[in-house]
Structures are given as C-alpha cells and as structure tokens.
Amino acid sequence: MQEHVLPAESEYFALVPNHSDWRVWKQPPVMEALKTKARKEGLWNLFLPNPEYGPGLSNVEYAPVAEIMGRSAIAPEVFNCSAPDTGNMEVLLKYGSDTQKQRWLTPLLSGEIRSAFCMTEPDVASSDATNMRATALIEGNHVALNGRKWWSSGIAHPHCQLLIFMGLTHAAASRYQRHSMVLLPLDTAGVKIERVVPVFGSYDAPCGHGEVTFTNVRVPLDHIVGGPGRGFEIAQGRLGPGRIHHCMRTLGAAERALDLMCRRSLQREAFGKTLAELGGNADLIADARIKLEQARLLTLKAAWMLDEVGTKGARSEISQIKVAVPNIALEIIDRAIQIHGGAGVSDDFPLAKLFGNIRTLRIADGPDEVHRALIAKLELHKYQSRSVASA
Ligand SMILES: Cc1cc2nc3c(=O)[nH]c(=O)nc-3n(C[C@H](O)[C@H](O)[C@H](O)COP(=O)(O)OP(=O)(O)OC[C@H]3O[C@@H](n4cnc5c(N)ncnc54)[C@H](O)[C@@H]3O)c2cc1C
C-alpha cells in the first residue's frame, strides 16, 4: 500500500474523467500494472475464506487487511477484492452450477472481467428485496427478462461482462420464493444502459452506477442461479460476509482521515497557536480515536461471530456495525474536513471523496433504519418468548 498503491492514486485519478459519457471510459493502465504486482505477491482474492482461491483468511483475519485496503479507493480492485465482484463471486461459489462457475467465476477470480448486480429498481422501495417488479419469466427452455434497474454499480466499467439480474418469476408464490437470479452477458440483445447516475456530482468513472433497461431479453434456462424462486434467498446470502467488507474498509478510510487531521492540526498555526491547541480541537481528536477503536472492536466481534456461528447467528452484529461504522467514520471525516478549512472540501485531499463514498453506504448497504429494525426485532424477541415473559 505504502510503496505502490497510495503513490499511484494521483496517476489513476488523473486518467478517469468526471463526465457521463461512459462509452469512452477506459481502465487506467496503472491499475492493471498494480493488479499484476499484487497477484505475483500472492495478495489476491484475500476476501475468500476458501484456501483453494486465495490465502484462505477467516473473517477475523481478513478484517485488518480490508481495513488497510480501505485507506485508498483504488486498493480493493488492485487485490481483486472489490464490490460488487466479491459478492457476485460469493454467489457463484455458493449457488453456481459447474458450467456457470467455469464460464463466469474463473475469469472473475483471475481479475480478467468485472461484473454488476442488478437488483434495485427506480419504481419500488428496494430496501425491501421482496418488492422487485422486473420479471424473469420462464418460457420453455428460456427465461425472458423485462424491467428497469438502477444503481447497477460497475456496469459501465470497460471490463464488465457479467450481470446478475433479480426478477419476479412466480408472482403467486410466497414473498420469499417469487424471485430468481439470472446470469447474463452484458452484451445480450435487449440490455441497454440508459445513463450513469451521478453520486454527489461524481460519475465514479470508470465503474459507474447504471440505470439499465431489459426489454425482451432471452437467455437459456440454465442461466438461472440455484434454480427458479431462490432470488430472495440468494440476495440475503450475498449480503453475508461480503456485507461486512465495506465496514472493514470504512475503518481504514476513517483512520486515514484521523491521520490527516492530526498532521494538519500540528502543521498549521492560527492566532499564534497550532490548530491542535485551539478551541476544543484536541478533544475532537481524542473523541475520534475513542470512537474509531470502538467501531473496530465491534467490527472484529461481528467478523468473529461470522466465523464462529455463521451469517444467521451473526445477524444482529452485522447490522450493528452497518449502522455504527459508517456513522462514526462520517463524523471523523467531517471533523477532518473542518480542520483542513477550504482545503478539506477540495480535491487536493481525499477527504471530500471519502465523505461522499461513505455517505452512500448508509443507504447502499441497506438503509440504517432497516438495520435498526432488525437489531430491535432480535433484541425484543428475547423478551417475547413465553418462558422469558412468565419468568
Ligand atoms: C452508491 C450506490 C451504489 C449502489 N449499488 C447497487 C448495486 O450495485 N446493485 C443494486 O442492486 N443496488 C445498488 N444500490 C441500491 C441500494 O441497494 C438501494 O438504494 C437501497 O437498497 C435502498 O433502496 P431505495 O433506494 O429504493 O430506497 P427505499 O427503499 O425507497 O428507502 C428510502 C428510505 O426509506 C426509509 N426506510 C426504508 N425502510 C425503512 C424501515 N424499515 N424503517 C424506517 N425507514 C425505512 C429509509 O430512510 C430509506 O433510506 C446502490 C445505491 C447507491 C446509493
């Protein structure tokens, strides 16, 4: 990170434009050079606990590594650990057939291609995955896809070839068995990227977040992952370990912000004192350190629970860090911006970009409110069982 990745950031960002014409976006060559170096060092597919595909780290072991990667927006791709590919690889590993694995998992694992996950729709509240209205209807030996998706992250990347589409298959079935997940090549007839959606004015080139239409798209039936009707189950499974990677990385972003805050507050002087000595700035630095350590320990606990009892047993802890970590990180980054004055909101420091990226997590990884609802439900459940109530 120190020798290769952080010094390459300026070269990378100088080559990615901030405009909406995604057709001309290119992968900066420095990224491919960094990927080659990382792979040679064995720093590759670090997120997968299975030793067949990487070093085989547990979630607790991966957490500090992901945190280090979180210091730079370009690092996850360097080590083939970036979303949405990580979640998509997990889906293929867990639910994919041998043919699906051979066609899509192999090139994703080697970093040759990238992928997108198309679940969210502009017309329905997508924090509830059972709401999706786009259809994936079985017609003989084919499945026909129709509908509009948006926030399909990574779809505009020049290397994106695979889409995972979630659609309604059995409208009359139970809410949790209505949908299917379908694999399809991006260049299938009927798939159209209508636009890339900006985030706080940034198009996030060269990945982009697409609004995409699917019009009478037809693919063979064997493109369904895990069988028809398992879309909701897969959507939940996809949000297992992959779900806490963002939190682990967010700690790294917060740590970088605190580092910048300390340096700036010691280097700069106003009213005859360093910024660190003025007002309550030293307290703000102390509070940032306290909250960051709390957030890290909670994240490690969630990672440990995932290792020990699996996704289901760790549901509350996963949701707890989803709420706690981005909120704490945003508070720290905001303070770091403040201590930098005007420079903090400019592009001369990574703080404004970090703030924008992490603010989206309070929505993109499931809104805070949805996580709080689950935590409260699990907490109250302990008191609602008959034996506890009578005791
Ligand atoms: C940068 C970014 C990248 C994304 N990448 C992807 C991607 O790659 N693929 C993909 O499919 N989607 C992606 N998403 C979409 C993301 O998953 C959804 O935005 C998210 O699930 C929320 O859905 P929604 O936007 O429809 O909000 P809605 O469901 O309309 O919710 C809006 C608000 O309603 C409130 N709310 C919802 N439920 C509750 C509740 N139970 N209690 C109280 N209040 C509630 C919350 O304040 C919530 O923020 C991305 C989003 C962003 C911003």
PDB file of N, CA and C in Angstrom, residues 211-265:
ATOM      1  N   GLU A 211     -28.301   3.091 -14.878  1.00  0.00           N
ATOM      2  CA  GLU A 211     -29.745   2.841 -14.972  1.00  0.00           C
ATOM      3  C   GLU A 211     -29.912   2.034 -16.254  1.00  0.00           C
ATOM      4  N   VAL A 212     -30.523   0.875 -16.152  1.00  0.00           N
ATOM      5  CA  VAL A 212     -30.478  -0.102 -17.249  1.00  0.00           C
ATOM      6  C   VAL A 212     -31.871  -0.624 -17.559  1.00  0.00           C
ATOM      7  N   THR A 213     -32.209  -0.721 -18.854  1.00  0.00           N
ATOM      8  CA  THR A 213     -33.480  -1.352 -19.211  1.00  0.00           C
ATOM      9  C   THR A 213     -33.227  -2.737 -19.793  1.00  0.00           C
ATOM     10  N   PHE A 214     -34.149  -3.632 -19.522  1.00  0.00           N
ATOM     11  CA  PHE A 214     -34.117  -5.004 -20.037  1.00  0.00           C
ATOM     12  C   PHE A 214     -35.413  -5.189 -20.819  1.00  0.00           C
ATOM     13  N   THR A 215     -35.312  -5.333 -22.146  1.00  0.00           N
ATOM     14  CA  THR A 215     -36.510  -5.416 -22.977  1.00  0.00           C
ATOM     15  C   THR A 215     -36.503  -6.729 -23.751  1.00  0.00           C
ATOM     16  N   ASN A 216     -37.392  -7.617 -23.379  1.00  0.00           N
ATOM     17  CA  ASN A 216     -37.492  -8.941 -24.006  1.00  0.00           C
ATOM     18  C   ASN A 216     -36.120  -9.610 -24.149  1.00  0.00           C
ATOM     19  N   VAL A 217     -35.374  -9.582 -23.077  1.00  0.00           N
ATOM     20  CA  VAL A 217     -34.049 -10.229 -23.066  1.00  0.00           C
ATOM     21  C   VAL A 217     -34.281 -11.729 -22.844  1.00  0.00           C
ATOM     22  N   ARG A 218     -33.706 -12.555 -23.709  1.00  0.00           N
ATOM     23  CA  ARG A 218     -33.924 -14.004 -23.557  1.00  0.00           C
ATOM     24  C   ARG A 218     -32.589 -14.731 -23.386  1.00  0.00           C
ATOM     25  N   VAL A 219     -32.523 -15.544 -22.329  1.00  0.00           N
ATOM     26  CA  VAL A 219     -31.331 -16.383 -22.129  1.00  0.00           C
ATOM     27  C   VAL A 219     -31.791 -17.793 -21.778  1.00  0.00           C
ATOM     28  N   PRO A 220     -30.959 -18.818 -22.041  1.00  0.00           N
ATOM     29  CA  PRO A 220     -31.361 -20.190 -21.727  1.00  0.00           C
ATOM     30  C   PRO A 220     -31.657 -20.370 -20.238  1.00  0.00           C
ATOM     31  N   LEU A 221     -32.528 -21.318 -19.959  1.00  0.00           N
ATOM     32  CA  LEU A 221     -33.000 -21.578 -18.597  1.00  0.00           C
ATOM     33  C   LEU A 221     -31.847 -21.867 -17.623  1.00  0.00           C
ATOM     34  N   ASP A 222     -30.772 -22.481 -18.148  1.00  0.00           N
ATOM     35  CA  ASP A 222     -29.675 -22.831 -17.231  1.00  0.00           C
ATOM     36  C   ASP A 222     -28.857 -21.614 -16.790  1.00  0.00           C
ATOM     37  N   HIS A 223     -29.316 -20.409 -17.173  1.00  0.00           N
ATOM     38  CA  HIS A 223     -28.649 -19.195 -16.688  1.00  0.00           C
ATOM     39  C   HIS A 223     -29.196 -18.756 -15.331  1.00  0.00           C
ATOM     40  N   ILE A 224     -30.267 -19.433 -14.861  1.00  0.00           N
ATOM     41  CA  ILE A 224     -30.797 -19.116 -13.526  1.00  0.00           C
ATOM     42  C   ILE A 224     -29.833 -19.694 -12.485  1.00  0.00           C
ATOM     43  N   VAL A 225     -29.540 -18.902 -11.447  1.00  0.00           N
ATOM     44  CA  VAL A 225     -28.612 -19.377 -10.404  1.00  0.00           C
ATOM     45  C   VAL A 225     -29.390 -20.141  -9.334  1.00  0.00           C
ATOM     46  N   GLY A 226     -28.971 -21.356  -9.051  1.00  0.00           N
ATOM     47  CA  GLY A 226     -29.543 -22.123  -7.941  1.00  0.00           C
ATOM     48  C   GLY A 226     -30.959 -22.614  -8.151  1.00  0.00           C
ATOM     49  N   GLY A 227     -31.577 -22.297  -9.297  1.00  0.00           N
ATOM     50  CA  GLY A 227     -32.945 -22.727  -9.575  1.00  0.00           C
ATOM     51  C   GLY A 227     -33.938 -21.587  -9.397  1.00  0.00           C
ATOM     52  N   PRO A 228     -35.098 -21.661 -10.102  1.00  0.00           N
ATOM     53  CA  PRO A 228     -36.093 -20.580 -10.021  1.00  0.00           C
ATOM     54  C   PRO A 228     -36.644 -20.424  -8.606  1.00  0.00           C
ATOM     55  N   GLY A 229     -36.978 -19.192  -8.239  1.00  0.00           N
ATOM     56  CA  GLY A 229     -37.620 -18.940  -6.944  1.00  0.00           C
ATOM     57  C   GLY A 229     -36.640 -18.739  -5.797  1.00  0.00           C
ATOM     58  N   ARG A 230     -35.325 -18.786  -6.066  1.00  0.00           N
ATOM     59  CA  ARG A 230     -34.360 -18.667  -4.956  1.00  0.00           C
ATOM     60  C   ARG A 230     -33.689 -17.280  -4.909  1.00  0.00           C
ATOM     61  N   GLY A 231     -34.280 -16.331  -5.658  1.00  0.00           N
ATOM     62  CA  GLY A 231     -33.675 -14.992  -5.747  1.00  0.00           C
ATOM     63  C   GLY A 231     -33.530 -14.299  -4.409  1.00  0.00           C
ATOM     64  N   PHE A 232     -34.595 -14.331  -3.590  1.00  0.00           N
ATOM     65  CA  PHE A 232     -34.538 -13.637  -2.300  1.00  0.00           C
ATOM     66  C   PHE A 232     -33.486 -14.277  -1.398  1.00  0.00           C
ATOM     67  N   GLU A 233     -33.516 -15.603  -1.369  1.00  0.00           N
ATOM     68  CA  GLU A 233     -32.538 -16.342  -0.538  1.00  0.00           C
ATOM     69  C   GLU A 233     -31.104 -15.971  -0.943  1.00  0.00           C
ATOM     70  N   ILE A 234     -30.888 -15.897  -2.262  1.00  0.00           N
ATOM     71  CA  ILE A 234     -29.529 -15.581  -2.741  1.00  0.00           C
ATOM     72  C   ILE A 234     -29.183 -14.127  -2.410  1.00  0.00           C
ATOM     73  N   ALA A 235     -30.173 -13.227  -2.557  1.00  0.00           N
ATOM     74  CA  ALA A 235     -29.922 -11.812  -2.233  1.00  0.00           C
ATOM     75  C   ALA A 235     -29.501 -11.692  -0.773  1.00  0.00           C
ATOM     76  N   GLN A 236     -30.145 -12.430   0.117  1.00  0.00           N
ATOM     77  CA  GLN A 236     -29.778 -12.384   1.536  1.00  0.00           C
ATOM     78  C   GLN A 236     -28.394 -12.996   1.751  1.00  0.00           C
ATOM     79  N   GLY A 237     -28.144 -14.154   1.096  1.00  0.00           N
ATOM     80  CA  GLY A 237     -26.847 -14.829   1.224  1.00  0.00           C
ATOM     81  C   GLY A 237     -25.719 -13.964   0.718  1.00  0.00           C
ATOM     82  N   ARG A 238     -25.998 -13.221  -0.371  1.00  0.00           N
ATOM     83  CA  ARG A 238     -24.989 -12.351  -0.973  1.00  0.00           C
ATOM     84  C   ARG A 238     -24.543 -11.277   0.017  1.00  0.00           C
ATOM     85  N   LEU A 239     -25.470 -10.978   0.921  1.00  0.00           N
ATOM     86  CA  LEU A 239     -25.148  -9.928   1.875  1.00  0.00           C
ATOM     87  C   LEU A 239     -24.533 -10.504   3.154  1.00  0.00           C
ATOM     88  N   GLY A 240     -24.005 -11.714   3.106  1.00  0.00           N
ATOM     89  CA  GLY A 240     -23.356 -12.331   4.269  1.00  0.00           C
ATOM     90  C   GLY A 240     -21.992 -11.724   4.508  1.00  0.00           C
ATOM     91  N   PRO A 241     -20.904 -12.509   4.407  1.00  0.00           N
ATOM     92  CA  PRO A 241     -19.572 -11.951   4.675  1.00  0.00           C
ATOM     93  C   PRO A 241     -19.295 -10.680   3.874  1.00  0.00           C
ATOM     94  N   GLY A 242     -19.698 -10.686   2.588  1.00  0.00           N
ATOM     95  CA  GLY A 242     -19.459  -9.519   1.728  1.00  0.00           C
ATOM     96  C   GLY A 242     -20.026  -8.255   2.343  1.00  0.00           C
ATOM     97  N   ARG A 243     -21.016  -8.475   3.200  1.00  0.00           N
ATOM     98  CA  ARG A 243     -21.698  -7.352   3.788  1.00  0.00           C
ATOM     99  C   ARG A 243     -20.833  -6.582   4.778  1.00  0.00           C
ATOM    100  N   ILE A 244     -19.882  -7.245   5.392  1.00  0.00           N
ATOM    101  CA  ILE A 244     -19.091  -6.501   6.377  1.00  0.00           C
ATOM    102  C   ILE A 244     -17.757  -6.002   5.810  1.00  0.00           C
ATOM    103  N   HIS A 245     -17.458  -6.402   4.562  1.00  0.00           N
ATOM    104  CA  HIS A 245     -16.216  -5.896   3.965  1.00  0.00           C
ATOM    105  C   HIS A 245     -16.221  -4.371   3.907  1.00  0.00           C
ATOM    106  N   HIS A 246     -17.400  -3.798   3.558  1.00  0.00           N
ATOM    107  CA  HIS A 246     -17.494  -2.334   3.495  1.00  0.00           C
ATOM    108  C   HIS A 246     -17.150  -1.712   4.843  1.00  0.00           C
ATOM    109  N   CYS A 247     -17.649  -2.350   5.918  1.00  0.00           N
ATOM    110  CA  CYS A 247     -17.384  -1.803   7.261  1.00  0.00           C
ATOM    111  C   CYS A 247     -15.894  -1.860   7.575  1.00  0.00           C
ATOM    112  N   MET A 248     -15.283  -3.002   7.225  1.00  0.00           N
ATOM    113  CA  MET A 248     -13.848  -3.142   7.494  1.00  0.00           C
ATOM    114  C   MET A 248     -13.070  -2.057   6.745  1.00  0.00           C
ATOM    115  N   ARG A 249     -13.434  -1.851   5.475  1.00  0.00           N
ATOM    116  CA  ARG A 249     -12.719  -0.840   4.673  1.00  0.00           C
ATOM    117  C   ARG A 249     -12.986   0.567   5.196  1.00  0.00           C
ATOM    118  N   THR A 250     -14.217   0.781   5.675  1.00  0.00           N
ATOM    119  CA  THR A 250     -14.580   2.111   6.163  1.00  0.00           C
ATOM    120  C   THR A 250     -13.711   2.522   7.347  1.00  0.00           C
ATOM    121  N   LEU A 251     -13.305   1.539   8.162  1.00  0.00           N
ATOM    122  CA  LEU A 251     -12.402   1.847   9.282  1.00  0.00           C
ATOM    123  C   LEU A 251     -11.086   2.420   8.746  1.00  0.00           C
ATOM    124  N   GLY A 252     -10.621   1.866   7.641  1.00  0.00           N
ATOM    125  CA  GLY A 252      -9.377   2.354   7.024  1.00  0.00           C
ATOM    126  C   GLY A 252      -9.533   3.784   6.535  1.00  0.00           C
ATOM    127  N   ALA A 253     -10.708   4.085   5.967  1.00  0.00           N
ATOM    128  CA  ALA A 253     -10.967   5.452   5.488  1.00  0.00           C
ATOM    129  C   ALA A 253     -10.973   6.410   6.675  1.00  0.00           C
ATOM    130  N   ALA A 254     -11.600   5.974   7.787  1.00  0.00           N
ATOM    131  CA  ALA A 254     -11.670   6.842   8.975  1.00  0.00           C
ATOM    132  C   ALA A 254     -10.275   7.041   9.570  1.00  0.00           C
ATOM    133  N   GLU A 255      -9.481   5.975   9.546  1.00  0.00           N
ATOM    134  CA  GLU A 255      -8.116   6.059  10.079  1.00  0.00           C
ATOM    135  C   GLU A 255      -7.292   7.041   9.235  1.00  0.00           C
ATOM    136  N   ARG A 256      -7.486   7.002   7.930  1.00  0.00           N
ATOM    137  CA  ARG A 256      -6.752   7.943   7.061  1.00  0.00           C
ATOM    138  C   ARG A 256      -7.183   9.381   7.368  1.00  0.00           C
ATOM    139  N   ALA A 257      -8.478   9.570   7.600  1.00  0.00           N
ATOM    140  CA  ALA A 257      -8.974  10.922   7.909  1.00  0.00           C
ATOM    141  C   ALA A 257      -8.376  11.422   9.226  1.00  0.00           C
ATOM    142  N   LEU A 258      -8.313  10.534  10.217  1.00  0.00           N
ATOM    143  CA  LEU A 258      -7.758  10.940  11.522  1.00  0.00           C
ATOM    144  C   LEU A 258      -6.266  11.276  11.389  1.00  0.00           C
ATOM    145  N   ASP A 259      -5.579  10.478  10.588  1.00  0.00           N
ATOM    146  CA  ASP A 259      -4.159  10.723  10.328  1.00  0.00           C
ATOM    147  C   ASP A 259      -3.961  12.128   9.714  1.00  0.00           C
ATOM    148  N   LEU A 260      -4.780  12.441   8.709  1.00  0.00           N
ATOM    149  CA  LEU A 260      -4.681  13.754   8.058  1.00  0.00           C
ATOM    150  C   LEU A 260      -5.038  14.866   9.043  1.00  0.00           C
ATOM    151  N   MET A 261      -6.049  14.594   9.870  1.00  0.00           N
ATOM    152  CA  MET A 261      -6.497  15.599  10.844  1.00  0.00           C
ATOM    153  C   MET A 261      -5.360  15.934  11.818  1.00  0.00           C
ATOM    154  N   CYS A 262      -4.679  14.903  12.311  1.00  0.00           N
ATOM    155  CA  CYS A 262      -3.584  15.133  13.271  1.00  0.00           C
ATOM    156  C   CYS A 262      -2.441  15.910  12.622  1.00  0.00           C
ATOM    157  N   ARG A 263      -2.041  15.465  11.435  1.00  0.00           N
ATOM    158  CA  ARG A 263      -0.915  16.145  10.768  1.00  0.00           C
ATOM    159  C   ARG A 263      -1.222  17.619  10.539  1.00  0.00           C
ATOM    160  N   ARG A 264      -2.415  17.878   9.990  1.00  0.00           N
ATOM    161  CA  ARG A 264      -2.784  19.262   9.667  1.00  0.00           C
ATOM    162  C   ARG A 264      -2.855  20.123  10.927  1.00  0.00           C
ATOM    163  N   SER A 265      -3.405  19.543  11.988  1.00  0.00           N
ATOM    164  CA  SER A 265      -3.616  20.354  13.192  1.00  0.00           C
ATOM    165  C   SER A 265      -2.286  20.687  13.883  1.00  0.00           C
TER     166      SER A 265
END
